[in-house]
N, CA, C and O of each residue as an XYZ file, in Angstrom:
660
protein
N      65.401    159.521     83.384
C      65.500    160.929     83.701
C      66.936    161.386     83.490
O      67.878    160.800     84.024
N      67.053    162.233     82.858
C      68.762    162.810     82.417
C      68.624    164.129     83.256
O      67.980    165.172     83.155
N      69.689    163.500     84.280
C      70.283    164.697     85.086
C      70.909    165.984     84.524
O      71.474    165.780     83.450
N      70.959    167.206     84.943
C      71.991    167.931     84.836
C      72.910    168.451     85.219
O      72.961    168.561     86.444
N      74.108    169.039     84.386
C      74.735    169.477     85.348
C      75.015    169.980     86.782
O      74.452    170.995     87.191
N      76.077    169.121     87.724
C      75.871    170.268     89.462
C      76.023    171.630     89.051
O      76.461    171.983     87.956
N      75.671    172.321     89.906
C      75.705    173.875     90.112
C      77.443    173.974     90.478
O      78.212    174.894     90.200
N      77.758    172.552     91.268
C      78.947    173.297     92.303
C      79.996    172.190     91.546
O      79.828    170.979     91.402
N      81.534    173.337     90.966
C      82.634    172.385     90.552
C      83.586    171.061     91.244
O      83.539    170.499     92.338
N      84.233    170.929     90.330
C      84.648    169.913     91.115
C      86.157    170.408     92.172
O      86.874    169.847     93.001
N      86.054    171.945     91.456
C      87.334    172.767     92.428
C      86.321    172.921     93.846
O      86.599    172.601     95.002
N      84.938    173.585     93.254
C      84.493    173.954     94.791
C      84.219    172.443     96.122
O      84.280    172.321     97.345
N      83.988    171.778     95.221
C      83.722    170.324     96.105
C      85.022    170.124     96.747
O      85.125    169.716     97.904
N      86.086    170.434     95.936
C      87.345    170.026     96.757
C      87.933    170.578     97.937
O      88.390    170.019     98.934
N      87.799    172.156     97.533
C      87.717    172.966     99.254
C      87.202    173.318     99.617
O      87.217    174.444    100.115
N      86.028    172.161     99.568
C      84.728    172.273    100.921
C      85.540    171.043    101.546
O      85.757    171.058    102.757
N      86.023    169.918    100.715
C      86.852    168.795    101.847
C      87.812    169.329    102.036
O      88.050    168.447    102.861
N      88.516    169.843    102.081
C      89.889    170.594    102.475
C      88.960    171.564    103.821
O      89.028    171.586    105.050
N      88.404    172.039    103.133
C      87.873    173.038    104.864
C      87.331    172.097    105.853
O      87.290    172.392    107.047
N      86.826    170.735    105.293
C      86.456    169.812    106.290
C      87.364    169.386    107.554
O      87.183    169.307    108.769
N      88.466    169.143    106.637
C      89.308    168.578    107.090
C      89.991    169.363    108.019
O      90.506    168.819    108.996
N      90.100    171.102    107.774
C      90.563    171.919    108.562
C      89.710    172.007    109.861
O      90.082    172.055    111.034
N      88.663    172.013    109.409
C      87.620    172.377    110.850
C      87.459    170.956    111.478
O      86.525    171.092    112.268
N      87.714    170.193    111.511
C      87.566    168.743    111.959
C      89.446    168.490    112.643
O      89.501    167.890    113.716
N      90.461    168.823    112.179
C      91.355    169.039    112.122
C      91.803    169.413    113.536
O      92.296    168.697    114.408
N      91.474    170.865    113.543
C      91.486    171.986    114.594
C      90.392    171.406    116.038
O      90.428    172.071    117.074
N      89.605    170.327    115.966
C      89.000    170.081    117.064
C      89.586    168.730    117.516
O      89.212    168.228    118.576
N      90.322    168.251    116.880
C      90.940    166.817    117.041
C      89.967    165.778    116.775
O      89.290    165.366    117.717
N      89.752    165.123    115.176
C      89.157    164.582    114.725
C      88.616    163.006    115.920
O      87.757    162.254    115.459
N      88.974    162.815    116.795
C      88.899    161.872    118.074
C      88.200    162.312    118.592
O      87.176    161.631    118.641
N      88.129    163.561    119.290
C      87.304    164.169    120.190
C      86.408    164.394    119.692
O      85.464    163.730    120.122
N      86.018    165.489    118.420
C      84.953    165.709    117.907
C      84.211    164.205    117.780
O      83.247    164.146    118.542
N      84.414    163.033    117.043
C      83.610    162.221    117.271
C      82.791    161.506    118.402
O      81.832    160.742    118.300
N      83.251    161.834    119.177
C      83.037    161.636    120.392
C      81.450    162.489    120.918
O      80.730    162.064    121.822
N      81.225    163.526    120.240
C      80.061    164.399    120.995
C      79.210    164.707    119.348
O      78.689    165.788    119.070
N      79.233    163.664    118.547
C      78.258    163.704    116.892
C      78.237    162.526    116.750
O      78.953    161.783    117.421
N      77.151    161.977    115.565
C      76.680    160.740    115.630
C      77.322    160.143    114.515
O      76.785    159.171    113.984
N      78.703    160.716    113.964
C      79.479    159.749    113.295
C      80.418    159.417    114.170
O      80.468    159.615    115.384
N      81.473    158.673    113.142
C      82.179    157.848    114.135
C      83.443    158.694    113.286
O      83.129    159.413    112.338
N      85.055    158.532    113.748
C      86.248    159.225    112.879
C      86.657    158.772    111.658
O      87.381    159.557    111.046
N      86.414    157.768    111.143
C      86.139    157.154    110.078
C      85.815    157.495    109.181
O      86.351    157.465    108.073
N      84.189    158.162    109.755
C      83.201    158.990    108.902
C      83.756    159.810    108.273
O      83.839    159.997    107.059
N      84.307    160.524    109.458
C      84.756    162.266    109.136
C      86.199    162.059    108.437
O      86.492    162.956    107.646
N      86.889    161.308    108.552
C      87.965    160.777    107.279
C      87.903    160.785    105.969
O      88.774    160.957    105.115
N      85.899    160.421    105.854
C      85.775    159.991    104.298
C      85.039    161.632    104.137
O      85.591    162.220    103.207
N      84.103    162.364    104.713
C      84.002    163.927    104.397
C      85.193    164.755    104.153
O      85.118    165.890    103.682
N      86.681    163.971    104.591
C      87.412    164.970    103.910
C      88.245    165.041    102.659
O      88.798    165.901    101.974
N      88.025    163.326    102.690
C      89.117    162.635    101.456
C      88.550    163.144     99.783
O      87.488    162.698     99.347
N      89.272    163.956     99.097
C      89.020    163.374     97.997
C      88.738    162.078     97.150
O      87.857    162.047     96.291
N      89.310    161.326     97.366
C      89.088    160.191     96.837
C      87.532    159.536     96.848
O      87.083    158.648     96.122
N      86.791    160.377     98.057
C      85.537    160.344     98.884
C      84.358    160.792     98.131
O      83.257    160.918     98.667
N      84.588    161.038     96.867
C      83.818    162.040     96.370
C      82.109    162.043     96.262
O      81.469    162.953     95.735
N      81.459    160.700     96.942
C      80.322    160.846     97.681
C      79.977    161.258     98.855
O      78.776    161.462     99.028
N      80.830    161.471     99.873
C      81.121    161.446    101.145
C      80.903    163.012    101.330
O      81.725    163.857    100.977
N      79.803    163.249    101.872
C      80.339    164.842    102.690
C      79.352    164.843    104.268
O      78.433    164.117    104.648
N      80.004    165.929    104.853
C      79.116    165.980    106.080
C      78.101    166.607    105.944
O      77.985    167.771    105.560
N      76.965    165.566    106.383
C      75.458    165.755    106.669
C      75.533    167.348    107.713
O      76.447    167.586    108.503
N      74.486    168.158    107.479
C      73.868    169.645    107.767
C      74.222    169.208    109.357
O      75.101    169.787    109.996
N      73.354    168.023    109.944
C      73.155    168.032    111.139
C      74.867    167.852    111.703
O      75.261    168.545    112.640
N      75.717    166.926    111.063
C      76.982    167.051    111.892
C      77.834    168.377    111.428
O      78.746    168.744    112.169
N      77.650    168.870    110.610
C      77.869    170.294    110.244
C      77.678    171.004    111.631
O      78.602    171.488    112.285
N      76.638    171.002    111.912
C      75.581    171.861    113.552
C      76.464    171.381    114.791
O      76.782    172.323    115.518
N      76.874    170.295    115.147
C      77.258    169.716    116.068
C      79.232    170.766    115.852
O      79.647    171.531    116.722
N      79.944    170.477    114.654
C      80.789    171.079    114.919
C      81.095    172.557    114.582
O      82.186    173.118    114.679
N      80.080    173.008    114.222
C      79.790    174.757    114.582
C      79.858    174.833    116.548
O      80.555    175.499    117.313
N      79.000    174.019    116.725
C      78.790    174.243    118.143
C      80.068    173.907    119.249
O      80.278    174.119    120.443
N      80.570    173.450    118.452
C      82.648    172.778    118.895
C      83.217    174.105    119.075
O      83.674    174.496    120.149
N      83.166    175.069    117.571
C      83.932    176.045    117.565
C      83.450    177.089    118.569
O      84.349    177.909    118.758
N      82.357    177.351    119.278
C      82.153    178.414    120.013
C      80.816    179.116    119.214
O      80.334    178.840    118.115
N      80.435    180.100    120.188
C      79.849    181.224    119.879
C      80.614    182.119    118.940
O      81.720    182.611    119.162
N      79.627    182.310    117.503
C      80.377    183.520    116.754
C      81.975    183.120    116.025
O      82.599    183.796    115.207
N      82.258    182.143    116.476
C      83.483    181.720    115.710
C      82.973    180.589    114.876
O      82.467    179.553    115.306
N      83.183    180.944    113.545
C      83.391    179.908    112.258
C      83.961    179.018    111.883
O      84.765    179.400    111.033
N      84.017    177.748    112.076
C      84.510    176.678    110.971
C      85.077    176.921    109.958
O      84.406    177.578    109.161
N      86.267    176.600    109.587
C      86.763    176.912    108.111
C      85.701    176.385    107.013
O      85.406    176.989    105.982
N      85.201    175.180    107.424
C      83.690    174.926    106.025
C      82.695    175.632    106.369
O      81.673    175.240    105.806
N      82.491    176.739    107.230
C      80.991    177.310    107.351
C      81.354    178.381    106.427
O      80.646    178.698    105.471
N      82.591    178.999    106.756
C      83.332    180.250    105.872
C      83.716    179.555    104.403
O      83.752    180.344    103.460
N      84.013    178.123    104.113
C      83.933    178.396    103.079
C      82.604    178.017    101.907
O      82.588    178.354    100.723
N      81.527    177.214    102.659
C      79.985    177.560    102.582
C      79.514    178.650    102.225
O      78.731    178.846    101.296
N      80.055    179.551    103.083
C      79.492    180.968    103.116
C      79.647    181.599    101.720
O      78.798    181.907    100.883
N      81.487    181.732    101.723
C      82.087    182.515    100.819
C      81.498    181.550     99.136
O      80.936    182.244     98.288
N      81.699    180.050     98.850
C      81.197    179.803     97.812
C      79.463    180.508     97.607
O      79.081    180.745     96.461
N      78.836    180.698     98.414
C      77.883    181.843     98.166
C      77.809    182.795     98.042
O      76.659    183.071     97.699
N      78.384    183.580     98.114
C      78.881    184.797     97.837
C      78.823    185.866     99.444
O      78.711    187.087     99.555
N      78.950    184.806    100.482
C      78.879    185.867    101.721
C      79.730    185.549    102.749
O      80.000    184.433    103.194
N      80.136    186.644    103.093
C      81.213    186.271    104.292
C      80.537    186.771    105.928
O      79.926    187.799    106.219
N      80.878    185.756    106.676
C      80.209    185.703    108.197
C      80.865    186.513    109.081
O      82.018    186.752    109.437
N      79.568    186.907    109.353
C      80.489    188.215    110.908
C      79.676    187.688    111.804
O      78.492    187.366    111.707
N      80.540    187.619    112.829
C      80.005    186.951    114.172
C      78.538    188.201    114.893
O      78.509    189.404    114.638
N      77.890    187.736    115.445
C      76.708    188.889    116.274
C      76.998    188.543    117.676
O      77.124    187.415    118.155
N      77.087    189.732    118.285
C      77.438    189.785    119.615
C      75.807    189.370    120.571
O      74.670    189.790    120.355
N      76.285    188.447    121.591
C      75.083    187.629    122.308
C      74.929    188.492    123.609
O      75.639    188.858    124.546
N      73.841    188.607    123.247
C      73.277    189.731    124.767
C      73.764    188.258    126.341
O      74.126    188.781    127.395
N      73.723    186.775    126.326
C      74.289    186.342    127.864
C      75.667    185.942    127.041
O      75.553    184.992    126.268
N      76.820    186.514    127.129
C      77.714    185.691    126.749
C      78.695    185.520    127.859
O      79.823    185.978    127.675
N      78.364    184.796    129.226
C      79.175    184.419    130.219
C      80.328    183.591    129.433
O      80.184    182.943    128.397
N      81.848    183.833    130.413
C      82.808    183.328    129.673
C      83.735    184.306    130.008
O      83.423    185.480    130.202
N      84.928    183.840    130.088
C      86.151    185.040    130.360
C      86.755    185.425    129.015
O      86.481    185.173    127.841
N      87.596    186.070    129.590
C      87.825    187.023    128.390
C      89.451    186.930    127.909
O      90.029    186.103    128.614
N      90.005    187.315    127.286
C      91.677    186.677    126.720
C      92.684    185.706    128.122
O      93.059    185.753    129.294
N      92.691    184.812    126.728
C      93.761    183.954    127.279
C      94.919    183.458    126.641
O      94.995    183.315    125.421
N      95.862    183.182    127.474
C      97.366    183.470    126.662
C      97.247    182.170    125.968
O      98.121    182.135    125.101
N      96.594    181.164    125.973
C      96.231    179.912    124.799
C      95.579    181.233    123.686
O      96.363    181.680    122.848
N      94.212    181.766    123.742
C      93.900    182.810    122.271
C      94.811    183.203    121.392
O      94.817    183.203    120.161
N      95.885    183.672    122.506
C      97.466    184.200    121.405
C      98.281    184.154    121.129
O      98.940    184.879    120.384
N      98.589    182.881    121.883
C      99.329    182.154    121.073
C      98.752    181.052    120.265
O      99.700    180.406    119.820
N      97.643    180.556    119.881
C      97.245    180.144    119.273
C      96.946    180.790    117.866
O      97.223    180.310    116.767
N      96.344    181.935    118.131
C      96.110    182.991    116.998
C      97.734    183.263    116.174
O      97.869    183.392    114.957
N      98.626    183.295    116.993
C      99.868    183.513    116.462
C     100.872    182.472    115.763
O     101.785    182.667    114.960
N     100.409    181.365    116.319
C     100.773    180.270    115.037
C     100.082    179.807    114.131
O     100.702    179.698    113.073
N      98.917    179.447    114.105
C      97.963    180.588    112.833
C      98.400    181.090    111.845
O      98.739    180.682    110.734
N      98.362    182.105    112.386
C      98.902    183.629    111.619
C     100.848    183.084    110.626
O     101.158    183.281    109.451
N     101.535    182.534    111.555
C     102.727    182.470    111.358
C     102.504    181.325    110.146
O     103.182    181.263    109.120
N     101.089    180.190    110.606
C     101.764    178.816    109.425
C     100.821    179.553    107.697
O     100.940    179.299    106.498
N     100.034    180.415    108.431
C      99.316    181.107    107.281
C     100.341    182.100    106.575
O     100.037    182.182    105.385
N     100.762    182.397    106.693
C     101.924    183.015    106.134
C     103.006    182.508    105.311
O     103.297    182.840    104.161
N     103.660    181.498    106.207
C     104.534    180.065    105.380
C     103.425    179.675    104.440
O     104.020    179.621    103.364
N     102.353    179.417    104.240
C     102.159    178.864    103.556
C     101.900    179.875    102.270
O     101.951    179.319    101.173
N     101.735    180.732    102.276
C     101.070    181.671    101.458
C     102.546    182.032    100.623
O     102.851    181.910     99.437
N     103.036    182.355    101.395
C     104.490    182.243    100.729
C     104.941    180.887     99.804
O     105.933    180.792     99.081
N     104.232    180.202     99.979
C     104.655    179.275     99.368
C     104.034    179.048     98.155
O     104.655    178.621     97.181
N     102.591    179.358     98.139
C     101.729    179.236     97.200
C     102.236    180.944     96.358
O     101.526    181.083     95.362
N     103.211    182.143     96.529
C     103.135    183.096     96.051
C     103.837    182.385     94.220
O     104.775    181.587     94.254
N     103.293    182.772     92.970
C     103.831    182.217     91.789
C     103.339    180.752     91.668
O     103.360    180.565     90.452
N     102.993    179.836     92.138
C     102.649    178.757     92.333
C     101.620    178.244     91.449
O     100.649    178.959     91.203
N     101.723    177.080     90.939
C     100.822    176.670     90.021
C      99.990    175.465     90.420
O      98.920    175.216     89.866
N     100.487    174.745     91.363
C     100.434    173.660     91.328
C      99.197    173.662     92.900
O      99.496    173.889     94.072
N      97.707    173.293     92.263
C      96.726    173.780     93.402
C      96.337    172.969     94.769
O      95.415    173.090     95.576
N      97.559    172.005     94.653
C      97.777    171.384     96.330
C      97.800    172.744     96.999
O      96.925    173.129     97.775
N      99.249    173.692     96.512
C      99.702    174.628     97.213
C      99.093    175.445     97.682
O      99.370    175.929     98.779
N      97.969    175.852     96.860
C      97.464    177.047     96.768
C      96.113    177.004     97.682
O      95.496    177.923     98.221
N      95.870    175.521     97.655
C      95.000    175.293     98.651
C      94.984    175.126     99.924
O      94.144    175.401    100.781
N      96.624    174.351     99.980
C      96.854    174.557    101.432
C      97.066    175.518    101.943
O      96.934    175.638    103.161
N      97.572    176.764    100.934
C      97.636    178.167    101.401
C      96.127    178.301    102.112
O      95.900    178.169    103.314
N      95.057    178.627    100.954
C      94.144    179.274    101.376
C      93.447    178.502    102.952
O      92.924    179.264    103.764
N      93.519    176.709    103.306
C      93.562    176.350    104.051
C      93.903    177.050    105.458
O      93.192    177.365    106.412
N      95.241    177.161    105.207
C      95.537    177.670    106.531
C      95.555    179.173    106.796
O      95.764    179.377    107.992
N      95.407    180.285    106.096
C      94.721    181.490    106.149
C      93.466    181.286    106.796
O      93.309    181.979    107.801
N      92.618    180.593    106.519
C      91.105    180.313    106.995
C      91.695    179.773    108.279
O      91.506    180.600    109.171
N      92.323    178.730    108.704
C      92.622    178.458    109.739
C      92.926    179.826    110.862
O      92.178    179.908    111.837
N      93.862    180.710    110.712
C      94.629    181.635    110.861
C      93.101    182.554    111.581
O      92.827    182.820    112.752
N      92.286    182.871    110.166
C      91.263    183.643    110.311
C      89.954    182.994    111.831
O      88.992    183.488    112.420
N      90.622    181.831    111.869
C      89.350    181.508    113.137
C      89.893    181.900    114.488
O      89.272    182.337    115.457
N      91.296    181.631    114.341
C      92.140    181.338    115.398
C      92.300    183.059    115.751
O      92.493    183.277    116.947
N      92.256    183.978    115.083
C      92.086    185.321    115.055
C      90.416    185.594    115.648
O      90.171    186.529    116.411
N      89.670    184.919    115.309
C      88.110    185.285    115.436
C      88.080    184.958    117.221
O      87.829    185.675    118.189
N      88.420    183.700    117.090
C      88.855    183.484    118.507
C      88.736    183.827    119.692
O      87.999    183.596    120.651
N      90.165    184.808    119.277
C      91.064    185.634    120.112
C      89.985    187.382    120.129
O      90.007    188.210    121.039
N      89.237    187.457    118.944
C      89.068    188.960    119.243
C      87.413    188.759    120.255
O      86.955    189.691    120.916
N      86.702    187.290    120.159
C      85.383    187.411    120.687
C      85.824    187.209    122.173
O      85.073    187.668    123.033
N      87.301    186.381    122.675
C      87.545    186.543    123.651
C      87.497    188.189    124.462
O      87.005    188.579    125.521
N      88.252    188.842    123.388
C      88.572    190.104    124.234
C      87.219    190.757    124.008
O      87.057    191.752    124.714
N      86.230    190.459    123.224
C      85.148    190.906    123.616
C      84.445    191.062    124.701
O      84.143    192.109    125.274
N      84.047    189.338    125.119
C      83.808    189.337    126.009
C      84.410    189.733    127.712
O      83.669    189.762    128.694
N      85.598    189.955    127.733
C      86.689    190.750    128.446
C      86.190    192.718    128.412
O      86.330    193.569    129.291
N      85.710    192.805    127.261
C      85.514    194.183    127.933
C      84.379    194.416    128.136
O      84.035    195.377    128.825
N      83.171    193.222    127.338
C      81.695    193.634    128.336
C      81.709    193.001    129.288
O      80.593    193.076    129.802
N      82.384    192.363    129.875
C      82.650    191.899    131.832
C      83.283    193.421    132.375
O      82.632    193.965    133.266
N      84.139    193.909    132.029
C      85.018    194.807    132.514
C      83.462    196.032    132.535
O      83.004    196.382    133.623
N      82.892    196.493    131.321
C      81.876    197.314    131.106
C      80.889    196.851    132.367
O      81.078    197.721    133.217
N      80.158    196.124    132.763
C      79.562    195.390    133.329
C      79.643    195.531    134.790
O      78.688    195.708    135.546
N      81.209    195.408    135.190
C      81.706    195.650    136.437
C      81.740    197.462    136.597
O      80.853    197.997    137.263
N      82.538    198.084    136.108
C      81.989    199.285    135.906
C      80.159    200.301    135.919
O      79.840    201.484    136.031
N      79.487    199.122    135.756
C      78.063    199.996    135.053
C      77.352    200.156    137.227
O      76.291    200.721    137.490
């Protein structure tokens, strides 16, 4: 049987492991193993290039969606998404018990924001697509750590609404 060509390049395969690595990254690749049925090892070889059989199975995909929160994205769900041509907006949950901003959200969101920036700057003229990836890397990073911070204050003003009604 003669296969054909993948659908998906070998650029897109690469920052889907690069977003692996970000969203695995951001939960502390230790801990996350700890509550999915790989081990850190595993999730070492889903991010390595060198790995290039290696990716994370749907189901541990599910397990660290469920790491990031309600409505907040994984840098590989966003970049899942976006290699499809769609970008994710969170839907607001009719029980979403939970408080509402915390000075971890913003300053977290704000170094983020700050290494997404350094880096982007760095990748500005840049040819060379380590750079450009670690740019877009940590923008996506930036962008969760922002998502974060705004479902926090969400939920902060339907408590506040709530107390009011």
């Amino acid at each position: 049987m003669h296969k054909l060509p993948r659908p998906t390049t070998e650029e897109d395969r690469a920052e889907l492991k690069s977003a692996m690595r970000a969203s695995v990254r951001a939960l502390k690749a230790s801990s996350f193993a700890m509550v999915t049925r790989v081990d850190e090892p595993a999730l070492s070889k889903y991010g390595s290039l060198a790995e290039q059989a290696h990716f994370m199975p749907v189901d541990v995909l599910a397990d660290l969606q469920k790491e990031y929160g309600h409505g907040v994205a994984s840098p590989l769900l966003e970049a899942l998404a976006m290699q499809a041509g769609f970008r994710l907006v969170p839907l607001v949950a009719d029980d979403d018990s939970g408080g509402g901003i915390e000075i971890e959200h913003i300053s977290a969101a704000h170094k983020e924001v700050g290494e997404g920036f350094a880096a982007s700057l760095r990748a500005v003229g840049s040819t060379d697509l380590n750079t450009i990836r670690e740019a877009r890397r940590e923008v996506a990073e930036s962008y969760a750590a922002i998502a974060r911070k705004k479902m926090a204050l969400a939920r902060q003003e339907r408590n506040v609404l709530r107390r009011l009604a």
